[in-house]
Amino acid sequence: MEAELLKPLVPQRPLSALAQRVSEYIPQRAAVPRREGGAERALTGFRDVTATISGSLLMEYRDMFGWGGAGGGADIDERKRQLLQHLNSNGKYHTFKEQLKHAVVGVVRERYGNRTGFSDSAHCHAFLSSLYTFLSDQLHVGLHQATSLDNPPETTPTPVDFDLLKHFATEAEDFQDYQLAERHYQERVAGGGHVGQYWYDYGVFCLLIGQLDKAEQCLKEAIALDQKMIPALLLFGMLSAIGERFDEGSEVMELATTSDPSNIIAWCMRGLFYEMQTERVLEEMCYEEAVRVWRGRKERTYLTIGGGREGGGREEDTIRARDSHREGTREEEEERDGEGGEGEREATTGSGPSTTPGEQQDLSPAEASGTDEPTASSKVEVHPEAPPTTEAPPTTSGDEREREDPRSAVFLQTASFLLDVHALKFAEMCLGHVVTSSSSPPPSLYHLLAARLHLHRGHYSQARDCLTSALQTDIQSLLAF
């Protein structure tokens, strides 16, 4: 006899309440304040415009009169009159005047604060006199800066490619040059501190070098910028468990699973969190929920492979329907080959990469159902627009996947993610659950993940033993991995 509740006895807290609760621990970053200093920018713009106009005037003068020096006073006045006439005739005088007018208006508005007209003519004349004196001084300052050899013009800084910095940091990690890698991560944070992904990557690197306090601060910044970043929430919750701040970590873990209830790794890591807190009931609840989500995904995969069935059914019936369909397809191919001969068989096999139901059983659940999900063996990385994901299908072969234990599969996925983010302690806990949760021998993926764990810790002989066990278990899975 089995009883099932339609609604939970304790109502689940809504996502908005959880987000508000987490904001009490990790306040969201306030908006960037408006920058002051408009008057200084207006003066800089006026000096730049005057320097540009003076350079253009100098080129016009040299085009008319050459590079030689002027004669006496009368000659200078005549050349000045001819230059003004030339500028008026070709329209450049009006162009220079308009450029200078916008710069002067900016100075008046930003420095003097005048945005309306003057009602008193005396006040207007006094203001114009003061403005003329000030602009004349700034004109000489701008010309001095443009013509001085001691102060070369400032060059525009080259824009920083943050993706390239991440690539350089990863290469430095591979060569174990952690100082260079940290400098690259710090450059990313300094140039793009408003992006939560950059803080998350820096926090993962701090976990690699063992700086837990700095990693926690980086993850705090990432969550403050984006509360929907599930990997950052999970890692911060685990660090809270290490620091024995269980109340704070529980809120963060609950927010992660509520934001994405179909995330297998989030439920499993929440169970690990309760395991450290010795909350056996909540721990087992999270593990069962992770297994339920895993089974739901695998059942959808079987339905896609079998084809033609809508709605749920037992797993054995689905596999039986798939096998009968595979046998019928094989008989049709033999009859077609007997009638058409070798030429038709070659044309059929060369027409395109067709996939039969028998071949689809070797695909991962994401490939068989037509969805694109990243693998757990790749590092967690996403553009600033989109947060990273923690989900990944198990990287096992088709025959092994059908006989694997659901609980072991959940822990293997979680262990792979934890190894990617250098959370070795919790990855070891997951691998321990794989051994204790099933009476059958561990799959080849377990030995591969155990080898990665030993490589992270520098235990190369033990890693070699694990790889040897993986080769003896299933060499195809090792090649796929």
Coordinates of C-alpha atoms in Angstrom, one line a residue:
M1 CA 0.0 0.0 0.0
E2 CA 1.5 3.4 -1.1
A3 CA 0.2 6.8 -0.1
E4 CA 1.1 10.0 -2.0
L5 CA 0.4 13.6 -1.0
L6 CA -1.0 16.0 -3.6
K7 CA 0.4 19.0 -1.8
P8 CA 3.3 19.4 0.7
L9 CA 2.4 19.5 4.4
V10 CA 4.7 22.5 4.8
P11 CA 4.2 25.0 2.0
Q12 CA 7.4 25.8 0.1
R13 CA 8.7 29.4 0.4
P14 CA 8.3 31.4 -2.8
L15 CA 11.3 32.5 -4.8
S16 CA 10.9 36.1 -4.0
A17 CA 11.0 35.5 -0.2
L18 CA 14.2 33.4 -0.6
A19 CA 15.8 36.1 -2.7
Q20 CA 14.9 38.7 -0.1
R21 CA 16.3 36.5 2.6
V22 CA 19.6 35.9 0.7
S23 CA 19.9 39.7 0.1
E24 CA 20.1 40.2 3.9
Y25 CA 23.2 38.0 3.9
I26 CA 24.6 39.3 0.6
P27 CA 23.3 42.7 -0.3
Q28 CA 22.9 43.4 -4.0
R29 CA 25.3 45.8 -5.5
A30 CA 23.9 49.4 -5.8
A31 CA 23.8 51.2 -9.1
V32 CA 27.0 52.9 -10.1
P33 CA 26.8 56.5 -8.9
R34 CA 26.7 59.4 -11.4
R35 CA 30.2 60.7 -12.0
E36 CA 30.9 64.2 -11.1
G37 CA 33.5 66.5 -12.7
G38 CA 31.4 67.8 -15.7
A39 CA 33.2 71.1 -15.6
E40 CA 36.6 69.5 -15.9
R41 CA 35.4 67.4 -18.9
A42 CA 34.0 70.6 -20.5
L43 CA 37.4 72.3 -20.1
T44 CA 39.2 69.4 -21.5
G45 CA 36.9 69.3 -24.5
F46 CA 37.4 73.1 -25.1
R47 CA 41.2 72.6 -25.0
D48 CA 41.0 69.7 -27.4
V49 CA 38.8 71.6 -29.8
T50 CA 41.1 74.6 -29.8
A51 CA 44.2 72.4 -30.4
T52 CA 42.4 70.7 -33.3
I53 CA 41.3 74.0 -34.9
S54 CA 44.8 75.6 -34.5
G55 CA 46.3 72.6 -36.2
S56 CA 43.9 72.9 -39.1
L57 CA 44.5 76.6 -39.4
L58 CA 48.3 76.0 -39.5
M59 CA 47.9 73.6 -42.4
E60 CA 45.7 76.1 -44.3
Y61 CA 48.3 78.8 -43.8
R62 CA 51.1 76.6 -45.0
D63 CA 49.2 75.5 -48.0
M64 CA 48.7 79.2 -49.0
F65 CA 52.0 80.7 -48.1
G66 CA 54.4 77.8 -47.8
W67 CA 56.7 76.9 -45.0
G68 CA 58.7 80.1 -45.0
G69 CA 58.5 82.8 -42.3
A70 CA 56.5 86.1 -42.7
G71 CA 58.0 89.5 -43.4
G72 CA 57.3 92.7 -41.7
G73 CA 54.1 93.9 -40.0
A74 CA 52.3 94.9 -43.2
D75 CA 53.0 91.5 -44.7
I76 CA 51.6 89.7 -41.7
D77 CA 48.4 91.8 -41.8
E78 CA 48.0 91.1 -45.5
R79 CA 48.5 87.4 -45.1
K80 CA 46.0 87.4 -42.2
R81 CA 43.4 89.1 -44.4
Q82 CA 44.0 86.6 -47.3
L83 CA 43.7 83.7 -44.9
L84 CA 40.4 84.9 -43.5
Q85 CA 39.1 85.6 -47.0
H86 CA 40.1 82.0 -48.0
L87 CA 38.4 80.5 -44.9
N88 CA 35.2 82.4 -45.5
S89 CA 35.1 81.5 -49.2
N90 CA 35.4 77.8 -48.7
G91 CA 33.2 77.6 -45.6
K92 CA 35.8 76.4 -43.2
Y93 CA 35.5 79.5 -41.0
H94 CA 31.9 78.7 -40.3
T95 CA 32.8 75.1 -39.6
F96 CA 35.5 76.1 -37.1
K97 CA 33.1 78.5 -35.4
E98 CA 30.4 75.9 -35.0
Q99 CA 32.9 73.4 -33.4
L100 CA 34.1 76.1 -31.0
K101 CA 30.6 77.2 -30.2
H102 CA 29.6 73.8 -28.8
A103 CA 32.7 73.7 -26.7
V104 CA 32.0 77.2 -25.3
V105 CA 28.4 76.3 -24.5
G106 CA 29.6 73.3 -22.6
V107 CA 31.9 75.4 -20.5
V108 CA 29.2 77.9 -19.8
R109 CA 26.7 75.3 -18.7
E110 CA 29.1 73.1 -16.6
R111 CA 31.4 75.6 -15.1
Y112 CA 29.2 78.7 -14.7
G113 CA 25.8 76.9 -14.4
N114 CA 24.1 79.4 -16.7
R115 CA 21.3 77.8 -18.7
T116 CA 19.0 80.8 -19.2
G117 CA 19.3 84.3 -20.6
F118 CA 20.2 87.6 -18.7
S119 CA 17.5 90.1 -17.9
D120 CA 20.1 92.8 -17.0
S121 CA 22.4 94.1 -19.7
A122 CA 25.1 95.1 -17.2
H123 CA 25.1 91.6 -15.7
C124 CA 25.4 90.2 -19.2
H125 CA 28.4 92.4 -20.1
A126 CA 30.1 91.5 -16.9
F127 CA 29.6 87.8 -17.5
L128 CA 30.8 88.0 -21.1
S129 CA 33.9 89.9 -20.0
S130 CA 34.7 87.3 -17.3
L131 CA 34.0 84.4 -19.8
Y132 CA 36.2 86.0 -22.5
T133 CA 39.1 86.3 -20.0
F134 CA 38.7 82.7 -18.8
L135 CA 38.4 81.3 -22.4
S136 CA 41.5 83.2 -23.5
D137 CA 43.5 81.7 -20.7
Q138 CA 42.2 78.3 -21.4
L139 CA 43.0 78.8 -25.1
H140 CA 46.6 79.5 -24.3
V141 CA 46.7 76.5 -22.0
G142 CA 45.4 74.2 -24.8
L143 CA 47.8 75.6 -27.4
H144 CA 50.7 75.1 -25.0
Q145 CA 49.7 71.5 -24.4
A146 CA 49.4 70.9 -28.1
T147 CA 52.8 72.4 -29.1
S148 CA 54.8 71.4 -26.0
L149 CA 57.5 68.7 -26.6
D150 CA 57.7 67.9 -22.9
N151 CA 54.0 66.7 -22.7
P152 CA 53.3 64.3 -25.5
P153 CA 49.7 63.7 -26.4
E154 CA 47.9 61.0 -24.5
T155 CA 47.2 57.8 -26.4
T156 CA 43.9 56.1 -26.3
P157 CA 44.1 52.9 -24.1
T158 CA 43.7 49.7 -26.0
P159 CA 40.4 47.9 -25.1
V160 CA 40.8 44.8 -23.0
D161 CA 39.6 41.5 -24.3
F162 CA 38.3 39.7 -21.3
D163 CA 37.8 36.4 -23.1
L164 CA 41.5 36.5 -24.1
L165 CA 42.5 37.2 -20.5
K166 CA 40.5 34.1 -19.4
H167 CA 42.3 32.0 -22.0
F168 CA 45.7 33.3 -20.8
A169 CA 44.8 32.6 -17.2
T170 CA 43.7 29.0 -18.1
E171 CA 47.0 28.4 -19.8
A172 CA 48.9 29.7 -16.8
E173 CA 47.0 27.3 -14.6
D174 CA 48.0 24.4 -16.9
F175 CA 51.6 25.4 -16.4
Q176 CA 51.1 25.9 -12.7
D177 CA 52.1 29.5 -12.9
Y178 CA 49.5 30.6 -10.4
Q179 CA 50.9 34.1 -9.9
L180 CA 50.5 34.9 -13.6
A181 CA 47.0 33.4 -13.7
E182 CA 45.9 35.4 -10.7
R183 CA 47.1 38.6 -12.3
H184 CA 45.0 37.8 -15.4
Y185 CA 42.0 37.1 -13.2
Q186 CA 42.5 40.4 -11.3
E187 CA 42.7 42.3 -14.6
R188 CA 39.4 40.8 -15.7
V189 CA 37.8 41.8 -12.4
A190 CA 39.4 45.3 -12.5
G191 CA 38.1 46.0 -16.0
G192 CA 34.7 44.3 -15.8
G193 CA 33.8 44.2 -12.1
H194 CA 30.2 44.7 -13.0
V195 CA 30.0 41.2 -14.5
G196 CA 29.3 38.4 -12.0
Q197 CA 30.9 35.7 -14.2
Y198 CA 34.3 37.3 -13.8
W199 CA 34.0 37.2 -10.1
Y200 CA 32.9 33.6 -10.2
D201 CA 35.9 32.6 -12.3
Y202 CA 38.2 34.3 -9.9
G203 CA 36.5 32.6 -7.0
V204 CA 37.0 29.2 -8.7
F205 CA 40.7 30.0 -9.1
C206 CA 41.0 30.9 -5.5
L207 CA 39.6 27.5 -4.6
L208 CA 42.3 25.9 -6.8
I209 CA 45.1 27.7 -4.8
G210 CA 43.4 27.0 -1.5
Q211 CA 42.5 30.6 -0.6
L212 CA 39.0 29.9 0.8
D213 CA 38.4 33.4 2.3
K214 CA 39.2 35.1 -0.9
A215 CA 37.1 32.6 -2.9
E216 CA 34.1 33.3 -0.6
Q217 CA 34.4 37.1 -1.1
C218 CA 34.5 36.6 -4.9
L219 CA 31.5 34.4 -4.8
K220 CA 29.7 37.0 -2.7
E221 CA 30.4 39.6 -5.3
A222 CA 29.1 37.3 -8.0
I223 CA 25.9 36.6 -6.1
A224 CA 25.4 40.3 -5.4
L225 CA 25.5 41.0 -9.1
D226 CA 23.4 38.0 -10.2
Q227 CA 21.4 36.0 -7.7
K228 CA 20.4 33.6 -10.5
M229 CA 23.9 32.2 -10.9
I230 CA 23.3 28.7 -9.7
P231 CA 27.0 27.6 -9.5
A232 CA 28.0 30.6 -7.5
L233 CA 25.1 29.9 -5.0
L234 CA 26.1 26.3 -4.7
L235 CA 29.8 27.0 -4.1
F236 CA 29.0 29.7 -1.6
G237 CA 26.7 27.4 0.3
M238 CA 29.5 24.8 0.5
L239 CA 31.9 27.4 1.8
S240 CA 29.4 28.4 4.4
A241 CA 29.2 24.8 5.5
I242 CA 33.0 24.7 5.9
G243 CA 32.8 27.9 8.0
E244 CA 29.9 26.4 10.0
R245 CA 27.5 29.1 9.0
F246 CA 24.7 26.7 8.4
D247 CA 21.8 29.1 8.5
E248 CA 23.3 31.3 5.8
G249 CA 24.2 28.3 3.7
S250 CA 20.8 26.7 4.0
E251 CA 19.1 29.8 2.6
V252 CA 21.5 30.0 -0.3
M253 CA 21.1 26.3 -1.1
E254 CA 17.3 26.5 -1.0
L255 CA 17.4 29.5 -3.3
A256 CA 19.5 27.5 -5.8
T257 CA 17.1 24.5 -5.9
T258 CA 14.0 26.8 -6.0
S259 CA 15.4 28.8 -8.9
D260 CA 16.1 25.6 -10.9
P261 CA 14.1 22.6 -9.5
S262 CA 15.3 20.4 -12.4
N263 CA 19.0 20.8 -11.5
I264 CA 20.3 17.4 -10.4
I265 CA 23.6 18.7 -9.2
A266 CA 21.9 21.5 -7.1
W267 CA 19.8 18.9 -5.3
C268 CA 22.8 16.6 -4.7
M269 CA 25.0 19.4 -3.4
R270 CA 22.2 20.5 -1.1
G271 CA 22.1 16.9 0.2
L272 CA 25.9 17.1 0.8
F273 CA 25.4 20.3 2.7
Y274 CA 22.8 18.7 5.0
E275 CA 25.2 15.7 5.4
M276 CA 27.8 18.0 6.8
Q277 CA 25.2 19.4 9.1
T278 CA 24.1 15.8 10.1
E279 CA 20.5 16.5 9.0
R280 CA 19.8 13.0 7.9
V281 CA 16.1 13.5 7.0
L282 CA 16.8 16.6 4.8
E283 CA 19.9 14.9 3.3
E284 CA 17.9 11.9 2.2
M285 CA 15.1 14.1 0.9
C286 CA 17.5 16.0 -1.4
Y287 CA 19.1 12.8 -2.7
E288 CA 15.8 11.3 -3.5
E289 CA 14.7 14.4 -5.3
A290 CA 17.9 14.3 -7.4
V291 CA 17.2 10.7 -8.3
R292 CA 13.6 11.5 -9.2
V293 CA 14.7 14.2 -11.6
W294 CA 17.4 11.9 -13.1
R295 CA 14.8 9.2 -13.6
G296 CA 12.4 11.6 -15.2
R297 CA 15.1 12.7 -17.7
K298 CA 16.1 9.1 -18.5
E299 CA 12.4 8.1 -19.0
R300 CA 12.0 10.9 -21.5
T301 CA 15.1 9.7 -23.2
Y302 CA 13.7 6.2 -23.5
L303 CA 10.4 7.5 -24.9
T304 CA 12.3 9.5 -27.5
I305 CA 14.3 6.4 -28.5
G306 CA 11.2 4.1 -28.7
G307 CA 9.2 6.6 -30.7
G308 CA 5.4 6.8 -31.1
R309 CA 4.5 6.8 -27.4
E310 CA 3.0 9.8 -25.7
G311 CA 2.8 9.8 -21.9
G312 CA 4.4 7.7 -19.3
G313 CA 5.0 3.9 -19.3
R314 CA 7.0 1.4 -17.6
E315 CA 10.7 1.3 -18.5
E316 CA 10.7 -2.4 -19.4
D317 CA 7.8 -1.9 -21.9
T318 CA 9.6 0.9 -23.5
I319 CA 12.9 -1.0 -23.9
R320 CA 10.9 -4.0 -25.3
A321 CA 9.2 -1.8 -27.9
R322 CA 12.6 -0.3 -28.9
D323 CA 14.1 -3.8 -29.3
S324 CA 11.2 -5.0 -31.5
H325 CA 11.4 -1.9 -33.6
R326 CA 15.1 -2.5 -34.0
E327 CA 14.5 -6.1 -35.2
G328 CA 11.9 -5.0 -37.7
T329 CA 14.2 -2.3 -39.1
R330 CA 17.0 -4.9 -39.5
E331 CA 14.7 -7.3 -41.4
E332 CA 13.6 -4.5 -43.7
E333 CA 17.2 -3.5 -44.5
E334 CA 18.0 -7.2 -45.3
E335 CA 15.1 -7.4 -47.7
R336 CA 16.0 -4.1 -49.3
D337 CA 19.6 -5.2 -49.7
G338 CA 18.6 -8.5 -51.4
E339 CA 16.4 -6.7 -53.9
G340 CA 18.6 -3.7 -54.7
G341 CA 22.1 -5.2 -54.8
E342 CA 25.3 -3.7 -53.8
G343 CA 24.9 -0.5 -55.8
E344 CA 21.7 0.5 -54.0
R345 CA 23.2 -0.4 -50.6
E346 CA 26.1 2.0 -51.3
A347 CA 23.8 4.7 -52.4
T348 CA 21.7 4.2 -49.2
T349 CA 24.7 4.3 -46.9
G350 CA 26.3 7.3 -48.6
S351 CA 23.2 9.5 -48.7
G352 CA 23.7 10.9 -45.2
P353 CA 24.3 10.2 -41.5
S354 CA 21.0 8.5 -40.6
T355 CA 20.5 7.4 -37.0
T356 CA 18.5 4.3 -36.1
P357 CA 17.0 3.6 -32.8
G358 CA 19.6 1.0 -32.1
E359 CA 22.3 3.5 -32.6
Q360 CA 20.6 6.2 -30.5
Q361 CA 21.0 4.1 -27.3
D362 CA 24.7 5.1 -27.3
L363 CA 23.9 8.7 -27.2
S364 CA 23.7 10.8 -24.1
P365 CA 20.2 11.8 -22.8
A366 CA 20.7 15.4 -24.0
E367 CA 21.6 14.2 -27.6
A368 CA 18.8 11.7 -27.8
S369 CA 16.1 14.2 -26.7
G370 CA 17.4 16.9 -29.0
T371 CA 18.5 19.3 -26.3
D372 CA 21.9 21.0 -26.0
E373 CA 23.4 20.5 -22.5
P374 CA 27.1 21.1 -21.7
T375 CA 29.2 18.2 -20.5
A376 CA 30.3 18.0 -17.0
S377 CA 33.9 17.4 -18.0
S378 CA 34.2 20.9 -19.4
K379 CA 34.9 23.9 -17.2
V380 CA 32.0 26.1 -16.1
E381 CA 32.3 29.2 -18.4
V382 CA 29.7 31.6 -19.9
H383 CA 29.5 35.0 -21.4
P384 CA 28.5 37.8 -19.2
E385 CA 25.0 37.7 -20.7
A386 CA 24.2 34.3 -19.7
P387 CA 25.0 32.6 -16.4
P388 CA 26.9 29.3 -16.3
T389 CA 25.2 25.9 -15.9
T390 CA 26.0 22.9 -13.7
E391 CA 24.0 20.3 -15.5
A392 CA 25.7 17.6 -17.6
P393 CA 24.7 14.1 -18.9
P394 CA 26.6 11.1 -17.6
T395 CA 29.6 10.3 -19.9
T396 CA 29.1 6.5 -20.0
S397 CA 28.6 4.1 -22.8
G398 CA 25.1 3.0 -23.8
D399 CA 25.3 -0.6 -22.4
E400 CA 26.7 0.7 -19.1
R401 CA 24.1 3.5 -18.8
E402 CA 21.2 1.0 -19.0
R403 CA 22.6 -1.0 -16.0
E404 CA 23.9 1.9 -13.9
D405 CA 22.4 2.7 -10.5
P406 CA 20.4 6.0 -10.5
R407 CA 21.9 7.1 -7.2
S408 CA 25.4 6.4 -8.4
A409 CA 24.8 8.4 -11.6
V410 CA 23.6 11.4 -9.6
F411 CA 26.8 11.4 -7.5
L412 CA 29.0 10.9 -10.5
Q413 CA 27.6 13.9 -12.2
T414 CA 28.0 16.0 -9.1
A415 CA 31.6 14.8 -8.5
S416 CA 32.5 15.7 -12.0
F417 CA 31.2 19.3 -11.5
L418 CA 33.0 19.6 -8.1
L419 CA 36.3 18.5 -9.7
D420 CA 35.9 21.1 -12.4
V421 CA 35.6 23.9 -9.7
H422 CA 38.3 22.3 -7.5
A423 CA 36.0 21.4 -4.6
L424 CA 38.0 18.3 -3.8
K425 CA 36.6 17.6 -0.4
F426 CA 33.0 17.4 -1.6
A427 CA 34.0 15.5 -4.7
E428 CA 35.5 12.9 -2.5
M429 CA 32.3 12.7 -0.5
C430 CA 30.4 12.1 -3.8
L431 CA 32.8 9.3 -4.8
G432 CA 32.4 7.7 -1.4
H433 CA 28.6 7.7 -1.9
V434 CA 29.1 5.9 -5.3
V435 CA 30.9 3.1 -3.6
T436 CA 28.4 2.7 -0.7
S437 CA 25.1 3.3 -2.6
S438 CA 25.4 0.2 -4.8
S439 CA 26.4 -3.4 -4.3
S440 CA 27.7 -3.8 -7.8
P441 CA 31.3 -2.7 -8.8
P442 CA 31.7 1.0 -9.6
P443 CA 31.5 2.0 -13.2
S444 CA 34.5 3.1 -15.3
L445 CA 33.5 6.8 -14.8
Y446 CA 34.1 6.4 -11.1
H447 CA 37.7 5.3 -11.7
L448 CA 38.2 8.2 -14.1
L449 CA 36.9 10.8 -11.6
A450 CA 39.0 9.2 -8.8
A451 CA 42.0 9.5 -11.0
R452 CA 41.3 13.2 -11.5
L453 CA 40.9 13.6 -7.8
H454 CA 44.3 12.0 -7.2
L455 CA 45.9 14.1 -9.9
H456 CA 44.6 17.3 -8.3
R457 CA 46.2 16.2 -5.0
G458 CA 49.4 15.1 -6.7
H459 CA 49.0 11.4 -5.9
Y460 CA 50.2 10.2 -9.3
S461 CA 50.7 6.5 -8.4
Q462 CA 47.1 6.2 -7.1
A463 CA 45.8 8.0 -10.2
R464 CA 47.6 5.5 -12.4
D465 CA 46.0 2.6 -10.5
C466 CA 42.6 4.2 -11.0
L467 CA 43.2 4.6 -14.7
T468 CA 44.3 1.0 -14.9
S469 CA 41.0 0.0 -13.3
A470 CA 39.1 2.1 -15.7
L471 CA 40.8 0.4 -18.6
Q472 CA 40.0 -3.0 -17.3
T473 CA 36.3 -2.0 -16.7
D474 CA 35.4 -0.3 -20.0
I475 CA 38.0 1.1 -22.4
Q476 CA 35.3 2.7 -24.6
S477 CA 34.2 5.0 -21.8
L478 CA 37.9 6.0 -21.2
L479 CA 38.3 7.0 -24.9
A480 CA 35.0 9.0 -24.8
F481 CA 36.1 10.7 -21.6

